[in-house]
Coordinates of N, CA and C in Angstrom, one line a residue:
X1 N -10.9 21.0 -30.4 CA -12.3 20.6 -30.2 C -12.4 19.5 -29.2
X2 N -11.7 18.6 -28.8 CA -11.3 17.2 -28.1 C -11.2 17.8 -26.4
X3 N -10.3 19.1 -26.7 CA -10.7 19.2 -25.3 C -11.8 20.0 -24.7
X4 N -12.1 20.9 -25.7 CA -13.4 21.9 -25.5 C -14.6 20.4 -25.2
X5 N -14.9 19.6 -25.8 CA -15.5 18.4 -25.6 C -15.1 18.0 -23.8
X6 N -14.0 17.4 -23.4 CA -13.6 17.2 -22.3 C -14.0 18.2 -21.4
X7 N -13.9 19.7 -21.3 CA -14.4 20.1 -20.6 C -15.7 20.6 -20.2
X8 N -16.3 20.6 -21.5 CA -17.9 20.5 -21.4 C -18.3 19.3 -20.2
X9 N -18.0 17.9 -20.7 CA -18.2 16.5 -19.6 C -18.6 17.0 -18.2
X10 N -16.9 17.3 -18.4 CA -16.1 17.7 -16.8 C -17.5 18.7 -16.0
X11 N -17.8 19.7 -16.6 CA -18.2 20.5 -16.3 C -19.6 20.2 -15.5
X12 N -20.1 19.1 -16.7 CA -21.8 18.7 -16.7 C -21.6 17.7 -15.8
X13 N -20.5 17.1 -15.6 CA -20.6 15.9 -14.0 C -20.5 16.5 -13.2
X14 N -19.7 17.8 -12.8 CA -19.8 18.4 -11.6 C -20.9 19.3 -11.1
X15 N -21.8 20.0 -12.2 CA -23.0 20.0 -12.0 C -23.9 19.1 -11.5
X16 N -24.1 18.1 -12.3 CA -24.5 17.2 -11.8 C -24.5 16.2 -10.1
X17 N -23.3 16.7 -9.8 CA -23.4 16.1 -8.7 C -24.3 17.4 -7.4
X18 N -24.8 18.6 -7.7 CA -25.8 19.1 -6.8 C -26.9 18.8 -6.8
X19 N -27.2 17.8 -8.0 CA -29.0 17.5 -7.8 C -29.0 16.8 -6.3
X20 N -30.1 17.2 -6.3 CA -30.7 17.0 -4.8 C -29.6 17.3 -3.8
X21 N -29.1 18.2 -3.5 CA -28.5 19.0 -2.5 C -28.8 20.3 -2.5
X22 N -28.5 20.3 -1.4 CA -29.3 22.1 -0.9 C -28.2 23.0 -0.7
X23 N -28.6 24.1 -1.7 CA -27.8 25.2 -1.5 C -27.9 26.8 -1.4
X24 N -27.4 27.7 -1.1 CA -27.8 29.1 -1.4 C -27.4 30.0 -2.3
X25 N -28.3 30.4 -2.7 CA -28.3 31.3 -3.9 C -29.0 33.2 -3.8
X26 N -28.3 34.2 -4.5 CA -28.1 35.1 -4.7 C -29.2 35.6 -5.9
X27 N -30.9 35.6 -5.8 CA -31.4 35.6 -7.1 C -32.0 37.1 -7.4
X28 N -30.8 37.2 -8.8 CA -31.1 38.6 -8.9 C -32.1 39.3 -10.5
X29 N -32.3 38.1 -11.2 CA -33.1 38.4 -12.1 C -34.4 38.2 -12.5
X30 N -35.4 38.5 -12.7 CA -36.8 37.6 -13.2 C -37.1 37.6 -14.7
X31 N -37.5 36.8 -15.0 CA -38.3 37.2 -16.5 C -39.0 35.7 -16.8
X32 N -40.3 36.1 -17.1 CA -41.7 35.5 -16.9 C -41.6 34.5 -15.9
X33 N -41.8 34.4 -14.8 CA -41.9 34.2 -13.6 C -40.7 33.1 -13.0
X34 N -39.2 33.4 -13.8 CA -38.3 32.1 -13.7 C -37.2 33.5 -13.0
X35 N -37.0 32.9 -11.9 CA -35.8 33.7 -11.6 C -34.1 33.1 -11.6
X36 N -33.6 34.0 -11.6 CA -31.9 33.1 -11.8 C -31.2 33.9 -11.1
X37 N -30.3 33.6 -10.4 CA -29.1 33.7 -9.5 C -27.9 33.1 -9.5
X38 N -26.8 33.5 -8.5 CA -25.3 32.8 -8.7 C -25.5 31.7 -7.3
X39 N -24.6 30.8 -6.8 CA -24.5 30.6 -5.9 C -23.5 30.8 -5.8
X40 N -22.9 30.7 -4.4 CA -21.5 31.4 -3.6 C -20.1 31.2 -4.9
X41 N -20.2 29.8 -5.4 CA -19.8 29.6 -6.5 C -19.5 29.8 -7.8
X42 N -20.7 30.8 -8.1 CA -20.9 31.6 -9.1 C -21.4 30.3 -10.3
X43 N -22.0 29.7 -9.8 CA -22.5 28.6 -10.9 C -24.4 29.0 -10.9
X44 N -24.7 29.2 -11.8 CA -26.1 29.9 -12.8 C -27.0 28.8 -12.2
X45 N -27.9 29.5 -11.1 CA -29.4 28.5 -11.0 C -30.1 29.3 -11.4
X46 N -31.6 28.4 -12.0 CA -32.7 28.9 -11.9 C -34.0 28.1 -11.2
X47 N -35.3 29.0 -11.4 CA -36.2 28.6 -10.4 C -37.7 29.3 -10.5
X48 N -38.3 28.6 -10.9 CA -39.3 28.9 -11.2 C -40.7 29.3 -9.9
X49 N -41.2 30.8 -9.9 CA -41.6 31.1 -8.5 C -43.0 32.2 -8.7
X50 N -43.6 32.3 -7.7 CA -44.7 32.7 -8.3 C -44.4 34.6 -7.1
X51 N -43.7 33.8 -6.0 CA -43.1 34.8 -5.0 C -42.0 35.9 -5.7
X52 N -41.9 37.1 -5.1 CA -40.5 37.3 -5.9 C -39.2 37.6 -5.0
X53 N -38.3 36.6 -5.9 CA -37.0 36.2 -4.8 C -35.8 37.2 -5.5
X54 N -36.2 38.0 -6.6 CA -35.3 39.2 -6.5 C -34.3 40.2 -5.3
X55 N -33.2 39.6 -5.2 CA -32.4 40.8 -4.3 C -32.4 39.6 -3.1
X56 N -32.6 38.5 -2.8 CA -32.9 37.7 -1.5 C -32.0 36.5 -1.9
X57 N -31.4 36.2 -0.7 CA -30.4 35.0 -0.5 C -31.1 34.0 -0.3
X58 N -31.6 32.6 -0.8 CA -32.6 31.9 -0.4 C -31.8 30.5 -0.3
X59 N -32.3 29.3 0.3 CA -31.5 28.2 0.1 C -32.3 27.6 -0.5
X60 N -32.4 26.7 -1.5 CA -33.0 26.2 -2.7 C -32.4 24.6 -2.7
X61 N -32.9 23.1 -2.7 CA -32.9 22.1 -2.9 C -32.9 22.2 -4.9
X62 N -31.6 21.4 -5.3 CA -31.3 21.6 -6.3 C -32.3 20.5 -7.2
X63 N -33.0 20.2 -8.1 CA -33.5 19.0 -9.0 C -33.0 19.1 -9.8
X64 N -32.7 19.8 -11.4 CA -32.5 19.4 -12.4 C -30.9 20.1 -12.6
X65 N -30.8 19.8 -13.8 CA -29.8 20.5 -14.2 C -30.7 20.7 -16.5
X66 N -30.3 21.8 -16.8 CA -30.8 22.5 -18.5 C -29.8 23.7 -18.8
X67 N -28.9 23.0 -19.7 CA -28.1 23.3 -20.5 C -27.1 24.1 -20.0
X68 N -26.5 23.7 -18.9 CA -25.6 24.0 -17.7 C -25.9 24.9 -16.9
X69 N -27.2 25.0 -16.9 CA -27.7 26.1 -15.3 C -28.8 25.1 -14.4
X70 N -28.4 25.1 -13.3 CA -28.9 24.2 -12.5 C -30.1 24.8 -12.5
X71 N -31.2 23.6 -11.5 CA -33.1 24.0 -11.4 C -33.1 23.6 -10.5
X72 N -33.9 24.5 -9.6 CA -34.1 24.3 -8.2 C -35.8 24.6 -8.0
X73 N -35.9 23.8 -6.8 CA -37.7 24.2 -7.0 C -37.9 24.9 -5.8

């Protein structure tokens, strides 16, 4: 459990270090108007859009981070 703990941290600081940095993302799902994608990384953003960014490589300025999938606006 101690390290499953440690790697969660680990995880959530390294996330954390893309807020506010811009990156590109692969967004291939919608559902009610939040789309999610991988980045080259394969780390889970989402993004809430009124356009649809299904199937399109977009670059995205990162803001939040919720429940280890990053938010991009």
């Amino acid at each position: 459990v101690c390290l499953q703990n440690s790697e969660s941290e680990i995880r959530q600081k390294i996330l954390a270090n893309y807020i506010g940095k811009e990156v590109k993302v692969l967004f291939e799902q919608e559902k009610n108007g939040h789309y999610s994608g991988f980045t080259p990384d394969y780390i889970k953003v989402s993004q809430k859009s009124k356009k649809d960014s299904c199937n399109q490589i977009l670059s995205v300025r990162i803001t939040g981070l919720d429940r280890g999938v990053l938010i991009s606006d």
